[in-house]
Amino acid sequence: MRDTDEPDSKLRKDLTAWDLTIFGVAVVIGAGIFTLTARTAASVAGPSVSLAFVLAAIACGLTALCYAEFASTVPVAGSAYTFSYATFGELAAWIIGWDLILEFALAASVVAKGWSQYLGTVISSETTVKLGSISFDWGAVLLIAILGVLLAVGTKISSRVSAIAVAIKLAVIALVIVVGLTYFNKDNLSPYIPPSQPAGDGASGIHQSLFSLLTGAGSSNFGWYGLLSAASLVFFAFIGFDVVATAAEETKNPQKALPRGILGSLAIVTVLYVAVSLVLTGMVPYTDLGEDATLATAFALQGADWAKNLISIGALAGLTTVVMVMYLGQTRVLFAMSRDGLLPRKLAHTGKKGTPVRLTILVGVVCAVLAGFVDFGTLEEMVNIGTLFAFVLVSIGVLILRKTRPDLPRGFRVPWVPVIPILGVLACLWLMLNLSVETWLRFVIWMAIGIVVYFAYGRRHALLGKTEQK
């Protein structure tokens, strides 16, 4: 792992704990609060979706504590990649870095396409055009291009733009909660955990998990099994808080600011998710919501059609910040890998603004091509498996680093070690088992390609390996 002293490969320290908290809220509060809540209530958990968010937040919080310790101990760009390098060594670091490339690039591209769909709703026009037999999503490409310019100019400016977007979507969410309470009927929350039902064909994609295949357990909706399955689903609404750790090297006083940013953003979004889910399921019976329901559906059922455009505006603001922070995370992971020599060193060059301009352009081009021309479908689940795999390694890494380097100064220490990290590992593994076999196969193929690239290029060019050979 390289030092950060080289002037042309050094990031500017501009960010505070408040900036990091905004980044965390920006990336986590996105499509999940506008669509996932209603869909999960309708088809999996009923009113108990609010409890599912609490369970998911607990699992996510276990990992957040481990990220906070690592980020305050090793405040260098790269997040889980850097942490793995410090703990497991070069090969493991490459594996997790390759994994994060999949997570961030795919997530930014997928969410950009979702943003484009909401844009089409607001402007009442299609954002996808036909170029012969090829579909081109100009809305998604436009978003990535604009965000690329902002990120190249500087993370502080990006943070300010993100803060404005966060303010807009939080205002929309607050209005949704306040207005939704006027339609609230506590009888709609009963039964809080509906009786279990056999899963229909529409839910097979959700419940046909690796766990089911291994145990022979049948799939069902609602009931306690449905609640636990819902926790697995809504956990993915929290994905993104780990991106905060990728900005460690650009943070003032990272030992204090990083833990506050990570844990603070997680606390805020948990409260919002639970509040929105309670209001949603209290407004209308969950049986009236369809499998394609969104937050706007509940208001439409109450005759409040005006809420559709308002929620679309909130979703546009929300998804903008998600794409921005995922884009930022992707460039910082690649920056760290390039500076270490695992990828071409020239990519780690930073411009006058202290940002990796070359990587920002490269990532922007790749994400624009993916978002503009590729129909993802079930590939979205690969974002989830990549994230959970990173969570597992970070939790294990805390245990290893406590044993191998107890002397390192830690701005934040995970309490109750080894219990918390072990529970974090078990929670993430359990959630991974709820992903489809097809997702596991795609993930294995992607990682196999990564191993080939490492031995063909990364291992021979890694600066640490060259130093050890001298």
CSV table of C-alpha atoms in Angstrom, one decimal:
chain,number,residue,atom,x,y,z
A,1,MET,CA,0.0,0.0,0.0
A,2,ARG,CA,1.6,3.3,-1.2
A,3,ASP,CA,2.1,6.4,0.8
A,4,THR,CA,0.2,9.5,-0.2
A,5,ASP,CA,3.2,11.9,-0.3
A,6,GLU,CA,3.7,12.0,-4.0
A,7,PRO,CA,2.4,15.4,-5.2
A,8,ASP,CA,0.9,14.2,-8.4
A,9,SER,CA,-0.9,11.3,-6.7
A,10,LYS,CA,-2.3,13.1,-3.6
A,11,LEU,CA,-5.9,14.0,-2.8
A,12,ARG,CA,-6.8,17.3,-1.2
A,13,LYS,CA,-8.3,17.2,2.3
A,14,ASP,CA,-11.5,19.2,2.1
A,15,LEU,CA,-14.2,17.1,3.8
A,16,THR,CA,-15.6,17.3,7.3
A,17,ALA,CA,-17.8,14.9,9.4
A,18,TRP,CA,-20.8,16.9,8.2
A,19,ASP,CA,-19.8,16.4,4.5
A,20,LEU,CA,-19.4,12.7,5.1
A,21,THR,CA,-22.8,12.4,6.8
A,22,ILE,CA,-24.3,14.2,3.8
A,23,PHE,CA,-22.5,11.7,1.4
A,24,GLY,CA,-23.8,8.8,3.5
A,25,VAL,CA,-27.4,10.0,3.5
A,26,ALA,CA,-27.1,11.0,-0.2
A,27,VAL,CA,-26.2,7.5,-1.3
A,28,VAL,CA,-28.4,5.5,1.0
A,29,ILE,CA,-31.7,7.4,0.6
A,30,GLY,CA,-32.6,6.7,-3.0
A,31,ALA,CA,-35.0,4.5,-4.9
A,32,GLY,CA,-35.4,2.3,-1.8
A,33,ILE,CA,-37.5,4.8,0.1
A,34,PHE,CA,-39.7,5.6,-3.0
A,35,THR,CA,-40.3,2.1,-4.4
A,36,LEU,CA,-38.8,-0.8,-2.3
A,37,THR,CA,-40.9,0.0,0.8
A,38,ALA,CA,-44.2,-0.3,-0.9
A,39,ARG,CA,-43.2,-3.3,-3.0
A,40,THR,CA,-41.9,-5.3,0.0
A,41,ALA,CA,-45.0,-4.5,2.1
A,42,ALA,CA,-47.3,-5.6,-0.7
A,43,SER,CA,-45.7,-8.9,-1.6
A,44,VAL,CA,-43.5,-10.1,1.3
A,45,ALA,CA,-44.0,-8.6,4.7
A,46,GLY,CA,-47.2,-6.5,5.0
A,47,PRO,CA,-47.0,-3.8,7.8
A,48,SER,CA,-44.1,-5.6,9.4
A,49,VAL,CA,-41.8,-4.1,6.7
A,50,SER,CA,-41.0,-1.4,9.3
A,51,LEU,CA,-39.6,-4.1,11.6
A,52,ALA,CA,-37.7,-5.5,8.6
A,53,PHE,CA,-36.0,-2.2,8.2
A,54,VAL,CA,-35.0,-2.3,11.9
A,55,LEU,CA,-33.6,-5.8,11.6
A,56,ALA,CA,-31.7,-4.8,8.4
A,57,ALA,CA,-30.3,-1.7,10.1
A,58,ILE,CA,-29.0,-3.8,13.0
A,59,ALA,CA,-27.2,-6.1,10.6
A,60,CYS,CA,-25.9,-3.1,8.7
A,61,GLY,CA,-24.9,-1.4,11.9
A,62,LEU,CA,-22.6,-4.3,12.9
A,63,THR,CA,-20.7,-3.8,9.7
A,64,ALA,CA,-20.7,0.0,10.0
A,65,LEU,CA,-18.9,-0.2,13.3
A,66,CYS,CA,-16.1,-2.3,11.7
A,67,TYR,CA,-15.9,0.2,8.8
A,68,ALA,CA,-15.7,3.0,11.3
A,69,GLU,CA,-12.7,1.4,13.1
A,70,PHE,CA,-10.9,0.6,9.9
A,71,ALA,CA,-11.5,4.0,8.3
A,72,SER,CA,-10.2,5.8,11.4
A,73,THR,CA,-7.1,3.5,11.6
A,74,VAL,CA,-6.2,3.5,7.9
A,75,PRO,CA,-7.5,6.9,6.6
A,76,VAL,CA,-6.4,6.3,2.9
A,77,ALA,CA,-8.5,6.3,-0.2
A,78,GLY,CA,-9.9,2.9,-1.3
A,79,SER,CA,-12.2,1.8,1.5
A,80,ALA,CA,-12.4,-2.0,1.8
A,81,TYR,CA,-9.6,-2.4,-0.7
A,82,THR,CA,-7.2,-0.4,1.4
A,83,PHE,CA,-8.4,-2.1,4.6
A,84,SER,CA,-7.8,-5.6,3.0
A,85,TYR,CA,-4.4,-4.6,1.8
A,86,ALA,CA,-3.4,-3.6,5.4
A,87,THR,CA,-4.8,-6.8,6.8
A,88,PHE,CA,-4.7,-9.7,4.3
A,89,GLY,CA,-2.0,-8.6,1.8
A,90,GLU,CA,-1.9,-7.9,-1.9
A,91,LEU,CA,-3.9,-10.8,-3.4
A,92,ALA,CA,-6.8,-10.4,-1.1
A,93,ALA,CA,-6.7,-6.6,-1.6
A,94,TRP,CA,-6.9,-7.1,-5.4
A,95,ILE,CA,-9.8,-9.5,-5.0
A,96,ILE,CA,-11.8,-7.0,-2.9
A,97,GLY,CA,-10.8,-4.1,-5.2
A,98,TRP,CA,-12.0,-6.1,-8.2
A,99,ASP,CA,-15.2,-6.8,-6.3
A,100,LEU,CA,-15.7,-3.1,-5.5
A,101,ILE,CA,-15.2,-2.2,-9.2
A,102,LEU,CA,-18.2,-4.4,-9.9
A,103,GLU,CA,-20.3,-2.9,-7.1
A,104,PHE,CA,-19.7,0.8,-7.7
A,105,ALA,CA,-19.7,0.9,-11.5
A,106,LEU,CA,-22.8,-1.3,-11.9
A,107,ALA,CA,-24.6,0.5,-9.1
A,108,ALA,CA,-24.0,3.9,-10.6
A,109,SER,CA,-25.1,2.7,-14.0
A,110,VAL,CA,-28.2,1.0,-12.8
A,111,VAL,CA,-29.3,3.9,-10.6
A,112,ALA,CA,-28.7,6.3,-13.5
A,113,LYS,CA,-31.2,4.4,-15.6
A,114,GLY,CA,-33.7,4.6,-12.7
A,115,TRP,CA,-33.1,8.4,-12.6
A,116,SER,CA,-33.8,8.6,-16.3
A,117,GLN,CA,-37.1,6.9,-15.9
A,118,TYR,CA,-38.2,9.4,-13.2
A,119,LEU,CA,-37.0,12.2,-15.5
A,120,GLY,CA,-39.3,10.9,-18.2
A,121,THR,CA,-42.2,11.0,-15.8
A,122,VAL,CA,-41.5,14.6,-14.8
A,123,ILE,CA,-41.0,15.9,-18.4
A,124,SER,CA,-43.7,13.6,-19.8
A,125,SER,CA,-41.4,12.3,-22.5
A,126,GLU,CA,-39.4,9.2,-23.3
A,127,THR,CA,-35.7,9.3,-22.3
A,128,THR,CA,-34.9,6.3,-24.4
A,129,VAL,CA,-34.6,6.5,-28.1
A,130,LYS,CA,-34.1,3.8,-30.8
A,131,LEU,CA,-30.9,3.9,-32.9
A,132,GLY,CA,-31.8,1.2,-35.3
A,133,SER,CA,-32.1,-2.0,-33.3
A,134,ILE,CA,-30.3,-0.4,-30.3
A,135,SER,CA,-31.9,1.5,-27.5
A,136,PHE,CA,-30.1,4.5,-26.2
A,137,ASP,CA,-30.9,6.1,-22.8
A,138,TRP,CA,-29.9,9.7,-23.2
A,139,GLY,CA,-31.2,10.7,-19.8
A,140,ALA,CA,-28.8,8.3,-17.9
A,141,VAL,CA,-25.9,9.4,-20.0
A,142,LEU,CA,-26.7,13.1,-19.4
A,143,LEU,CA,-26.7,12.6,-15.7
A,144,ILE,CA,-23.4,10.8,-15.6
A,145,ALA,CA,-21.8,13.4,-17.8
A,146,ILE,CA,-22.9,16.3,-15.5
A,147,LEU,CA,-21.7,14.4,-12.4
A,148,GLY,CA,-18.4,13.6,-14.0
A,149,VAL,CA,-17.7,17.3,-14.5
A,150,LEU,CA,-18.6,18.1,-10.9
A,151,LEU,CA,-16.4,15.3,-9.5
A,152,ALA,CA,-13.5,16.4,-11.7
A,153,VAL,CA,-13.8,20.0,-10.4
A,154,GLY,CA,-13.6,18.9,-6.8
A,155,THR,CA,-15.1,16.8,-4.0
A,156,LYS,CA,-16.0,19.9,-2.0
A,157,ILE,CA,-18.2,21.3,-4.8
A,158,SER,CA,-19.7,17.9,-5.3
A,159,SER,CA,-20.5,17.8,-1.6
A,160,ARG,CA,-22.3,21.1,-1.8
A,161,VAL,CA,-24.4,20.0,-4.8
A,162,SER,CA,-25.1,16.8,-3.0
A,163,ALA,CA,-26.2,18.8,0.1
A,164,ILE,CA,-28.7,20.7,-2.0
A,165,ALA,CA,-30.1,17.5,-3.5
A,166,VAL,CA,-30.3,15.8,-0.1
A,167,ALA,CA,-32.2,18.8,1.3
A,168,ILE,CA,-34.7,18.5,-1.6
A,169,LYS,CA,-35.4,14.8,-1.1
A,170,LEU,CA,-35.5,15.1,2.7
A,171,ALA,CA,-38.0,17.9,2.4
A,172,VAL,CA,-40.2,15.7,0.1
A,173,ILE,CA,-39.9,12.8,2.5
A,174,ALA,CA,-40.8,15.0,5.4
A,175,LEU,CA,-43.9,16.3,3.5
A,176,VAL,CA,-44.8,12.7,2.6
A,177,ILE,CA,-44.7,11.7,6.3
A,178,VAL,CA,-46.7,14.8,7.5
A,179,VAL,CA,-49.4,14.5,4.8
A,180,GLY,CA,-49.5,10.7,5.0
A,181,LEU,CA,-50.3,11.0,8.7
A,182,THR,CA,-53.5,12.7,7.9
A,183,TYR,CA,-54.7,9.5,6.2
A,184,PHE,CA,-53.2,7.2,8.8
A,185,ASN,CA,-55.5,4.5,10.2
A,186,LYS,CA,-54.0,2.2,12.8
A,187,ASP,CA,-56.4,-0.6,11.8
A,188,ASN,CA,-54.4,-0.9,8.6
A,189,LEU,CA,-51.4,-2.1,10.7
A,190,SER,CA,-53.4,-5.2,11.9
A,191,PRO,CA,-52.3,-7.9,11.6
A,192,TYR,CA,-48.8,-6.5,11.9
A,193,ILE,CA,-47.2,-9.8,10.8
A,194,PRO,CA,-49.8,-11.3,8.3
A,195,PRO,CA,-50.2,-15.1,8.2
A,196,SER,CA,-47.8,-16.8,5.9
A,197,GLN,CA,-48.8,-17.8,2.4
A,198,PRO,CA,-47.2,-20.0,-0.3
A,199,ALA,CA,-45.1,-17.8,-2.6
A,200,GLY,CA,-46.7,-17.2,-6.0
A,201,ASP,CA,-44.8,-17.2,-9.3
A,202,GLY,CA,-44.3,-13.5,-9.0
A,203,ALA,CA,-42.2,-13.9,-5.8
A,204,SER,CA,-40.1,-16.9,-6.9
A,205,GLY,CA,-37.3,-14.7,-8.1
A,206,ILE,CA,-37.1,-13.2,-4.6
A,207,HIS,CA,-37.3,-16.4,-2.5
A,208,GLN,CA,-35.7,-19.0,-4.7
A,209,SER,CA,-32.4,-18.5,-2.9
A,210,LEU,CA,-29.3,-20.6,-2.4
A,211,PHE,CA,-30.5,-21.2,1.1
A,212,SER,CA,-33.7,-22.7,-0.1
A,213,LEU,CA,-31.8,-25.0,-2.5
A,214,LEU,CA,-29.4,-26.1,0.2
A,215,THR,CA,-32.1,-26.7,2.9
A,216,GLY,CA,-35.0,-27.8,0.8
A,217,ALA,CA,-37.1,-25.1,2.5
A,218,GLY,CA,-40.1,-24.0,0.6
A,219,SER,CA,-40.8,-20.3,-0.2
A,220,SER,CA,-43.5,-18.3,1.4
A,221,ASN,CA,-44.7,-14.8,1.7
A,222,PHE,CA,-45.6,-13.0,4.9
A,223,GLY,CA,-45.4,-14.6,8.4
A,224,TRP,CA,-42.0,-14.8,10.1
A,225,TYR,CA,-40.3,-16.2,7.1
A,226,GLY,CA,-41.6,-13.3,5.1
A,227,LEU,CA,-40.4,-10.9,7.7
A,228,LEU,CA,-36.9,-12.3,7.6
A,229,SER,CA,-36.9,-12.4,3.8
A,230,ALA,CA,-38.0,-8.8,3.8
A,231,ALA,CA,-35.1,-7.9,6.0
A,232,SER,CA,-32.8,-9.4,3.4
A,233,LEU,CA,-34.5,-7.3,0.7
A,234,VAL,CA,-34.6,-4.0,2.5
A,235,PHE,CA,-31.0,-4.4,3.6
A,236,PHE,CA,-30.1,-3.5,0.1
A,237,ALA,CA,-31.7,-0.1,0.7
A,238,PHE,CA,-28.9,0.6,3.1
A,239,ILE,CA,-26.1,-0.2,0.6
A,240,GLY,CA,-23.8,2.7,0.1
A,241,PHE,CA,-22.8,3.9,3.6
A,242,ASP,CA,-19.5,2.1,3.0
A,243,VAL,CA,-18.8,4.6,0.2
A,244,VAL,CA,-18.1,7.2,2.9
A,245,ALA,CA,-14.9,5.3,3.8
A,246,THR,CA,-13.6,5.7,0.2
A,247,ALA,CA,-13.2,9.5,0.9
A,248,ALA,CA,-11.0,8.9,3.9
A,249,GLU,CA,-7.9,10.5,2.4
A,250,GLU,CA,-9.8,13.7,1.5
A,251,THR,CA,-11.1,14.1,5.1
A,252,LYS,CA,-9.9,16.6,7.7
A,253,ASN,CA,-9.3,14.8,11.0
A,254,PRO,CA,-10.4,11.4,9.7
A,255,GLN,CA,-10.0,9.6,13.0
A,256,LYS,CA,-13.0,11.5,14.3
A,257,ALA,CA,-14.9,12.6,11.2
A,258,LEU,CA,-15.1,9.1,9.5
A,259,PRO,CA,-16.8,7.3,12.4
A,260,ARG,CA,-19.2,10.2,12.9
A,261,GLY,CA,-20.0,10.3,9.2
A,262,ILE,CA,-20.6,6.6,8.8
A,263,LEU,CA,-22.6,6.0,12.0
A,264,GLY,CA,-24.4,9.3,11.8
A,265,SER,CA,-25.7,8.8,8.2
A,266,LEU,CA,-26.8,5.2,9.1
A,267,ALA,CA,-28.8,6.5,12.1
A,268,ILE,CA,-30.5,9.2,10.1
A,269,VAL,CA,-31.6,6.9,7.2
A,270,THR,CA,-32.8,4.2,9.6
A,271,VAL,CA,-35.2,6.6,11.3
A,272,LEU,CA,-36.5,7.8,7.9
A,273,TYR,CA,-37.0,4.3,6.5
A,274,VAL,CA,-38.9,3.2,9.5
A,275,ALA,CA,-41.1,6.4,9.6
A,276,VAL,CA,-42.0,6.2,5.9
A,277,SER,CA,-42.8,2.5,6.1
A,278,LEU,CA,-45.1,3.0,9.1
A,279,VAL,CA,-46.9,5.8,7.4
A,280,LEU,CA,-47.2,4.0,4.1
A,281,THR,CA,-48.7,0.8,5.6
A,282,GLY,CA,-50.9,2.9,7.9
A,283,MET,CA,-52.4,4.9,5.0
A,284,VAL,CA,-53.9,1.9,3.1
A,285,PRO,CA,-54.2,-1.8,3.7
A,286,TYR,CA,-51.1,-3.6,2.4
A,287,THR,CA,-53.5,-5.9,0.4
A,288,ASP,CA,-54.4,-2.9,-1.8
A,289,LEU,CA,-50.8,-2.3,-2.8
A,290,GLY,CA,-49.6,-4.3,-5.9
A,291,GLU,CA,-46.3,-5.9,-6.6
A,292,ASP,CA,-45.3,-2.8,-8.7
A,293,ALA,CA,-46.4,-0.3,-6.0
A,294,THR,CA,-44.4,2.8,-5.1
A,295,LEU,CA,-44.7,5.4,-2.4
A,296,ALA,CA,-47.0,7.4,-4.8
A,297,THR,CA,-49.4,4.4,-5.0
A,298,ALA,CA,-50.7,4.9,-1.4
A,299,PHE,CA,-51.4,8.6,-2.1
A,300,ALA,CA,-53.2,7.7,-5.4
A,301,LEU,CA,-55.4,5.3,-3.5
A,302,GLN,CA,-56.4,8.1,-1.2
A,303,GLY,CA,-57.1,10.4,-4.2
A,304,ALA,CA,-54.0,12.5,-3.6
A,305,ASP,CA,-52.7,12.3,-7.2
A,306,TRP,CA,-50.7,15.5,-6.8
A,307,ALA,CA,-48.2,13.5,-4.8
A,308,LYS,CA,-47.0,11.6,-7.9
A,309,ASN,CA,-45.1,14.5,-9.4
A,310,LEU,CA,-43.9,15.6,-6.0
A,311,ILE,CA,-42.5,12.2,-5.2
A,312,SER,CA,-40.9,12.0,-8.7
A,313,ILE,CA,-39.1,15.2,-8.0
A,314,GLY,CA,-37.9,13.8,-4.7
A,315,ALA,CA,-36.8,10.6,-6.4
A,316,LEU,CA,-34.8,12.6,-9.0
A,317,ALA,CA,-32.9,14.4,-6.2
A,318,GLY,CA,-32.4,11.2,-4.3
A,319,LEU,CA,-31.1,9.2,-7.2
A,320,THR,CA,-28.8,12.0,-8.3
A,321,THR,CA,-26.9,11.9,-5.1
A,322,VAL,CA,-26.8,8.1,-5.2
A,323,VAL,CA,-25.1,8.1,-8.6
A,324,MET,CA,-22.8,10.9,-7.6
A,325,VAL,CA,-21.5,9.1,-4.5
A,326,MET,CA,-21.2,5.7,-6.2
A,327,TYR,CA,-19.3,7.4,-9.0
A,328,LEU,CA,-17.0,9.0,-6.4
A,329,GLY,CA,-16.4,5.6,-4.7
A,330,GLN,CA,-15.5,3.9,-8.0
A,331,THR,CA,-12.9,6.5,-8.8
A,332,ARG,CA,-11.3,6.4,-5.4
A,333,VAL,CA,-11.0,2.6,-5.3
A,334,LEU,CA,-9.4,2.6,-8.8
A,335,PHE,CA,-7.2,5.5,-7.7
A,336,ALA,CA,-5.8,3.5,-4.7
A,337,MET,CA,-5.3,0.4,-6.9
A,338,SER,CA,-3.5,2.4,-9.6
A,339,ARG,CA,-1.3,4.2,-7.0
A,340,ASP,CA,-0.3,0.7,-5.7
A,341,GLY,CA,0.7,-0.4,-9.2
A,342,LEU,CA,-2.0,-3.1,-9.5
A,343,LEU,CA,-3.5,-1.0,-12.3
A,344,PRO,CA,-1.5,1.4,-14.6
A,345,ARG,CA,0.2,4.0,-12.4
A,346,LYS,CA,-0.7,6.9,-14.8
A,347,LEU,CA,-4.3,6.6,-13.8
A,348,ALA,CA,-3.5,7.8,-10.3
A,349,HIS,CA,-2.4,11.2,-11.5
A,350,THR,CA,-4.4,14.1,-9.9
A,351,GLY,CA,-5.0,17.4,-11.5
A,352,LYS,CA,-4.8,21.0,-10.2
A,353,LYS,CA,-8.0,20.5,-8.2
A,354,GLY,CA,-6.6,17.5,-6.4
A,355,THR,CA,-8.9,15.0,-8.0
A,356,PRO,CA,-8.1,12.0,-10.2
A,357,VAL,CA,-9.3,13.6,-13.4
A,358,ARG,CA,-8.2,10.7,-15.7
A,359,LEU,CA,-10.0,8.1,-13.7
A,360,THR,CA,-13.1,10.3,-13.4
A,361,ILE,CA,-13.2,10.5,-17.2
A,362,LEU,CA,-12.6,6.8,-17.6
A,363,VAL,CA,-15.2,5.7,-15.1
A,364,GLY,CA,-17.7,8.2,-16.6
A,365,VAL,CA,-17.2,6.8,-20.1
A,366,VAL,CA,-17.7,3.2,-18.9
A,367,CYS,CA,-20.7,4.0,-16.8
A,368,ALA,CA,-22.2,6.1,-19.6
A,369,VAL,CA,-21.9,3.2,-22.1
A,370,LEU,CA,-23.4,0.7,-19.5
A,371,ALA,CA,-26.3,3.0,-18.6
A,372,GLY,CA,-26.9,4.2,-22.1
A,373,PHE,CA,-27.0,0.9,-23.9
A,374,VAL,CA,-27.2,-2.1,-21.5
A,375,ASP,CA,-30.5,-3.5,-20.1
A,376,PHE,CA,-29.4,-4.9,-16.7
A,377,GLY,CA,-32.3,-7.0,-15.6
A,378,THR,CA,-31.2,-9.4,-12.8
A,379,LEU,CA,-27.7,-8.1,-12.9
A,380,GLU,CA,-28.7,-5.6,-10.3
A,381,GLU,CA,-28.4,-8.3,-7.7
A,382,MET,CA,-24.7,-8.5,-8.4
A,383,VAL,CA,-24.4,-5.1,-6.7
A,384,ASN,CA,-25.7,-6.7,-3.6
A,385,ILE,CA,-23.5,-9.8,-3.5
A,386,GLY,CA,-20.4,-7.6,-4.2
A,387,THR,CA,-21.3,-5.3,-1.3
A,388,LEU,CA,-22.0,-8.1,1.1
A,389,PHE,CA,-18.7,-9.8,0.2
A,390,ALA,CA,-16.8,-6.6,1.0
A,391,PHE,CA,-18.7,-6.3,4.3
A,392,VAL,CA,-17.6,-9.8,5.3
A,393,LEU,CA,-13.9,-9.1,4.6
A,394,VAL,CA,-14.0,-5.8,6.5
A,395,SER,CA,-15.5,-7.5,9.6
A,396,ILE,CA,-12.9,-10.3,9.6
A,397,GLY,CA,-10.2,-7.7,9.0
A,398,VAL,CA,-11.0,-5.9,12.3
A,399,LEU,CA,-10.3,-9.1,14.2
A,400,ILE,CA,-7.1,-9.8,12.3
A,401,LEU,CA,-5.7,-6.3,12.7
A,402,ARG,CA,-6.5,-6.2,16.4
A,403,LYS,CA,-4.2,-9.3,16.7
A,404,THR,CA,-1.5,-8.4,14.3
A,405,ARG,CA,-1.2,-4.6,14.9
A,406,PRO,CA,-2.6,-3.8,18.4
A,407,ASP,CA,-0.2,-0.8,18.5
A,408,LEU,CA,-1.9,1.1,15.7
A,409,PRO,CA,-3.7,4.3,16.9
A,410,ARG,CA,-7.5,3.9,16.4
A,411,GLY,CA,-9.7,7.0,16.4
A,412,PHE,CA,-12.6,4.6,16.9
A,413,ARG,CA,-12.7,1.1,18.4
A,414,VAL,CA,-15.5,-1.5,17.8
A,415,PRO,CA,-17.0,-2.4,21.2
A,416,TRP,CA,-17.3,-6.0,22.3
A,417,VAL,CA,-14.7,-7.6,20.0
A,418,PRO,CA,-14.9,-10.3,18.8
A,419,VAL,CA,-18.7,-10.6,19.2
A,420,ILE,CA,-19.6,-7.6,17.0
A,421,PRO,CA,-17.4,-8.5,14.0
A,422,ILE,CA,-18.4,-12.2,14.2
A,423,LEU,CA,-22.1,-11.2,14.3
A,424,GLY,CA,-21.5,-8.9,11.3
A,425,VAL,CA,-19.9,-11.7,9.3
A,426,LEU,CA,-22.8,-14.1,10.1
A,427,ALA,CA,-25.4,-11.5,9.2
A,428,CYS,CA,-23.9,-10.7,5.8
A,429,LEU,CA,-23.4,-14.4,5.0
A,430,TRP,CA,-27.0,-15.1,5.8
A,431,LEU,CA,-28.1,-12.3,3.5
A,432,MET,CA,-25.9,-13.6,0.8
A,433,LEU,CA,-27.6,-17.0,1.0
A,434,ASN,CA,-30.9,-15.2,0.1
A,435,LEU,CA,-29.5,-14.2,-3.4
A,436,SER,CA,-30.2,-16.4,-6.4
A,437,VAL,CA,-27.9,-19.1,-7.7
A,438,GLU,CA,-27.6,-17.2,-11.0
A,439,THR,CA,-26.2,-14.2,-9.1
A,440,TRP,CA,-23.6,-16.4,-7.3
A,441,LEU,CA,-22.5,-17.9,-10.7
A,442,ARG,CA,-22.1,-14.5,-12.3
A,443,PHE,CA,-20.2,-13.3,-9.3
A,444,VAL,CA,-17.8,-16.3,-9.4
A,445,ILE,CA,-17.2,-15.7,-13.1
A,446,TRP,CA,-16.4,-12.0,-12.5
A,447,MET,CA,-14.0,-12.8,-9.7
A,448,ALA,CA,-12.3,-15.5,-11.9
A,449,ILE,CA,-11.7,-12.9,-14.6
A,450,GLY,CA,-10.2,-10.7,-11.8
A,451,ILE,CA,-7.7,-13.4,-10.8
A,452,VAL,CA,-6.5,-13.8,-14.4
A,453,VAL,CA,-6.0,-10.0,-14.7
A,454,TYR,CA,-4.1,-9.9,-11.4
A,455,PHE,CA,-1.6,-12.6,-12.4
A,456,ALA,CA,-1.3,-11.3,-15.9
A,457,TYR,CA,-0.7,-7.6,-14.9
A,458,GLY,CA,-1.2,-6.6,-11.3
A,459,ARG,CA,1.2,-9.0,-9.6
A,460,ARG,CA,4.1,-8.1,-11.9
A,461,HIS,CA,3.6,-4.3,-11.7
A,462,ALA,CA,2.6,-4.0,-8.0
A,463,LEU,CA,5.0,-1.5,-6.4
A,464,LEU,CA,5.0,-3.3,-3.0
A,465,GLY,CA,6.1,-6.5,-4.8
A,466,LYS,CA,8.9,-4.7,-6.6
A,467,THR,CA,10.1,-3.1,-3.4
A,468,GLU,CA,10.3,-6.5,-1.7
A,469,GLN,CA,12.3,-8.0,-4.6
A,470,LYS,CA,15.1,-5.4,-4.2
